[in-house]
Tab-separated table of C-alpha atoms and ligand atoms in Angstrom:
chain	number	residue	atom	x	y	z
A	2	UNK	CA	-2.081	-52.509	0.626
A	3	UNK	CA	-5.108	-54.532	-0.662
A	4	UNK	CA	-8.493	-53.760	0.668
A	5	UNK	CA	-11.753	-55.591	0.657
A	6	UNK	CA	-15.267	-54.991	1.729
A	7	UNK	CA	-16.954	-57.044	4.389
A	8	UNK	CA	-20.232	-57.188	6.089
A	9	UNK	CA	-21.711	-58.925	9.087
A	10	UNK	CA	-25.223	-59.780	7.910
A	11	UNK	CA	-28.538	-59.521	10.000
A	12	UNK	CA	-28.192	-63.064	11.344
A	13	UNK	CA	-24.678	-62.381	12.544
A	14	UNK	CA	-25.702	-59.168	14.361
A	15	UNK	CA	-28.844	-60.741	15.919
A	16	UNK	CA	-26.902	-63.700	17.206
A	17	UNK	CA	-24.323	-61.451	18.841
A	18	UNK	CA	-21.410	-62.405	16.556
A	19	UNK	CA	-20.164	-58.826	15.838
A	20	UNK	CA	-17.290	-59.110	18.351
A	21	UNK	CA	-16.515	-62.641	17.231
A	22	UNK	CA	-16.204	-61.730	13.481
A	23	UNK	CA	-14.124	-58.490	14.275
A	24	UNK	CA	-11.960	-60.556	16.625
A	25	UNK	CA	-11.122	-63.016	13.798
A	26	UNK	CA	-10.343	-60.196	11.459
A	27	UNK	CA	-8.038	-58.524	14.094
A	28	UNK	CA	-6.460	-61.882	15.187
A	29	UNK	CA	-5.538	-62.512	11.577
A	30	UNK	CA	-3.664	-59.363	11.469
A	31	UNK	CA	-6.046	-57.461	9.183
A	32	UNK	CA	-6.604	-53.787	9.767
A	33	UNK	CA	-10.144	-52.467	10.120
A	34	UNK	CA	-10.218	-49.358	7.900
A	35	UNK	CA	-13.898	-48.425	8.117
A	36	UNK	CA	-16.836	-49.749	10.131
A	37	UNK	CA	-20.468	-48.801	10.042
A	38	UNK	CA	-23.682	-50.263	11.484
A	39	UNK	CA	-26.660	-49.522	9.385
A	40	UNK	CA	-29.875	-50.722	7.778
A	41	UNK	CA	-29.674	-51.543	4.149
A	42	UNK	CA	-32.150	-49.922	1.690
A	43	UNK	CA	-33.685	-51.694	-1.274
A	44	UNK	CA	-31.678	-49.504	-3.628
A	45	UNK	CA	-28.335	-50.223	-1.946
A	46	UNK	CA	-29.082	-54.011	-1.854
A	47	UNK	CA	-29.997	-54.095	-5.570
A	48	UNK	CA	-26.814	-52.410	-6.394
A	49	UNK	CA	-24.664	-54.541	-4.049
A	50	UNK	CA	-26.193	-57.755	-5.387
A	51	UNK	CA	-26.711	-56.536	-8.833
A	52	UNK	CA	-25.771	-59.990	-10.394
A	53	UNK	CA	-28.587	-61.532	-8.191
A	54	UNK	CA	-31.389	-59.092	-8.725
A	55	UNK	CA	-33.051	-61.196	-11.584
A	56	UNK	CA	-32.999	-64.428	-9.670
A	57	UNK	CA	-36.146	-65.977	-8.407
A	58	UNK	CA	-34.859	-66.116	-4.831
A	59	UNK	CA	-33.849	-62.344	-4.715
A	60	UNK	CA	-36.964	-61.426	-2.809
A	61	UNK	CA	-35.975	-63.939	-0.066
A	62	UNK	CA	-32.481	-62.493	0.073
A	63	UNK	CA	-33.958	-58.938	0.323
A	64	UNK	CA	-36.243	-59.897	3.172
A	65	UNK	CA	-33.291	-61.428	4.986
A	66	UNK	CA	-30.711	-58.704	4.337
A	67	UNK	CA	-33.258	-55.906	5.447
A	68	UNK	CA	-34.467	-57.804	8.490
A	69	UNK	CA	-32.247	-55.872	10.691
A	70	UNK	CA	-28.962	-53.874	10.752
A	71	UNK	CA	-25.761	-54.933	9.238
A	72	UNK	CA	-22.192	-53.956	10.105
A	73	UNK	CA	-20.273	-52.907	6.992
A	74	UNK	CA	-16.560	-52.317	6.681
A	75	UNK	CA	-13.338	-52.148	4.931
A	76	UNK	CA	-10.327	-54.229	5.855
A	77	UNK	CA	-6.901	-54.141	4.575
A	78	UNK	CA	-3.828	-56.568	4.519
A	79	UNK	CA	-1.772	-58.753	2.179
A	80	UNK	CA	-4.019	-60.669	-0.205
A	81	UNK	CA	-7.004	-59.738	2.041
A	82	UNK	CA	-9.537	-60.392	-0.685
A	83	UNK	CA	-8.696	-64.048	-1.072
A	84	UNK	CA	-7.844	-64.590	2.555
A	85	UNK	CA	-11.240	-63.176	3.786
A	86	UNK	CA	-13.165	-65.401	1.415
A	87	UNK	CA	-11.288	-68.354	2.814
A	88	UNK	CA	-12.087	-67.236	6.349
A	89	UNK	CA	-15.784	-67.025	5.470
A	90	UNK	CA	-15.953	-70.496	3.975
A	91	UNK	CA	-18.327	-71.772	1.344
A	92	UNK	CA	-21.656	-69.940	0.566
A	93	UNK	CA	-23.764	-72.777	1.770
A	94	UNK	CA	-22.991	-73.264	5.363
A	95	UNK	CA	-23.622	-76.980	4.930
A	96	UNK	CA	-20.500	-77.124	2.690
A	97	UNK	CA	-18.367	-74.591	4.862
A	98	UNK	CA	-15.466	-76.293	6.611
A	99	UNK	CA	-15.134	-76.064	10.396
A	100	UNK	CA	-12.845	-73.311	11.404
A	101	UNK	CA	-14.523	-70.928	8.812
A	102	UNK	CA	-16.969	-68.402	9.989
A	103	UNK	CA	-19.881	-70.012	8.072
A	104	UNK	CA	-18.686	-73.411	8.977
A	105	UNK	CA	-18.463	-72.609	12.645
A	106	UNK	CA	-21.679	-70.395	13.110
A	107	UNK	CA	-24.189	-71.394	10.542
A	108	UNK	CA	-25.975	-74.573	9.385
A	109	UNK	CA	-28.611	-74.806	6.707
A	110	UNK	CA	-30.289	-72.379	4.459
A	111	UNK	CA	-33.146	-70.780	6.555
A	112	UNK	CA	-36.511	-69.952	4.904
A	113	UNK	CA	-35.922	-68.973	1.328
A	114	UNK	CA	-32.491	-67.657	1.750
A	115	UNK	CA	-29.025	-68.684	2.847
A	116	UNK	CA	-28.151	-66.981	6.058
A	117	UNK	CA	-24.474	-67.292	6.471
A	118	UNK	CA	-23.321	-64.619	8.932
A	119	UNK	CA	-20.906	-62.486	6.820
A	120	UNK	CA	-20.011	-61.304	3.353
A	121	UNK	CA	-16.864	-60.720	1.549
A	122	UNK	CA	-16.110	-59.300	-1.927
A	123	UNK	CA	-15.184	-62.060	-4.319
A	124	UNK	CA	-12.415	-60.429	-6.332
A	125	UNK	CA	-10.325	-57.249	-6.421
A	126	UNK	CA	-12.716	-55.807	-8.915
A	127	UNK	CA	-15.722	-56.520	-6.772
A	128	UNK	CA	-13.984	-55.074	-3.722
A	129	UNK	CA	-13.273	-51.800	-5.433
A	130	UNK	CA	-16.974	-51.791	-6.669
A	131	UNK	CA	-18.487	-52.663	-3.328
A	132	UNK	CA	-16.180	-50.126	-1.406
A	133	UNK	CA	-17.358	-47.454	-3.814
A	134	UNK	CA	-21.017	-48.370	-3.303
A	135	UNK	CA	-20.895	-48.517	0.430
A	136	UNK	CA	-18.341	-45.847	1.381
A	137	UNK	CA	-17.721	-43.354	-1.395
A	138	UNK	CA	-21.304	-42.060	-2.035
B	5	LIG	O1	-21.848	-64.591	-0.398
B	5	LIG	P1	-21.270	-65.447	-1.550
B	5	LIG	O2	-20.381	-64.542	-2.480
B	5	LIG	O3	-20.524	-66.601	-1.012
B	5	LIG	O4	-22.456	-65.864	-2.443
B	5	LIG	P2	-23.257	-65.291	-3.748
B	5	LIG	O5	-23.542	-66.419	-4.615
B	5	LIG	O6	-22.562	-64.051	-4.109
B	5	LIG	O7	-24.598	-65.023	-2.989
B	5	LIG	C1	-24.740	-63.814	-2.240
B	5	LIG	C2	-25.667	-64.199	-1.058
B	5	LIG	O8	-26.926	-64.405	-1.443
B	5	LIG	C3	-25.173	-65.453	-0.286
B	5	LIG	O9	-24.206	-65.397	0.677
B	5	LIG	C4	-26.564	-65.917	0.390
B	5	LIG	O10	-26.819	-65.085	1.556
B	5	LIG	C5	-27.609	-65.349	-0.629
B	5	LIG	N1	-28.003	-66.469	-1.536
B	5	LIG	C6	-29.216	-67.088	-1.247
B	5	LIG	O11	-29.819	-66.775	-0.209
B	5	LIG	N2	-29.672	-68.189	-1.993
B	5	LIG	C7	-29.015	-68.475	-3.075
B	5	LIG	N3	-29.446	-69.544	-3.914
B	5	LIG	C8	-27.638	-67.821	-3.438
B	5	LIG	C9	-27.288	-66.855	-2.652
B	6	LIG	MG1	-20.883	-63.108	-3.685
């Protein structure tokens, strides 16, 4: 069965949306395989967002992502990688459709970063890479 990595970001945790996000995962029929609340370290963040580390806005992302605990997990189900991305909606909440997590619970970029409630791996290869970084070390 396909697996993907997901995370409820600090804004989602602070706003009390852990239950809401997990409810959507379960209601869809996906299975929560792993779940872990933790603070992100700079090292883990740089590995997780390795393609963004050199961007000028990375310090803003780092400040946001380390501003409080996250809930990281693995979910499984048929074509879960693509489906979970669809359930998240577009990166910029202003472009995310109603009915998606980002379209229902977030608005505009906030400060220097885009605070958009939750994360999902963008491909099978990313899912394997992120699961290894977060859960197999
Ligand atoms: O999360 P997603 O895969 O949709 O987007 P990404 O392009 O992989 O970027 C990862 C995360 O970095 C986003 O979800 C935003 O939280 C943040 N980001 C940002 O704050 N400003 C940007 N210009 C791009 C991304
Ligand atoms: Mg991404």
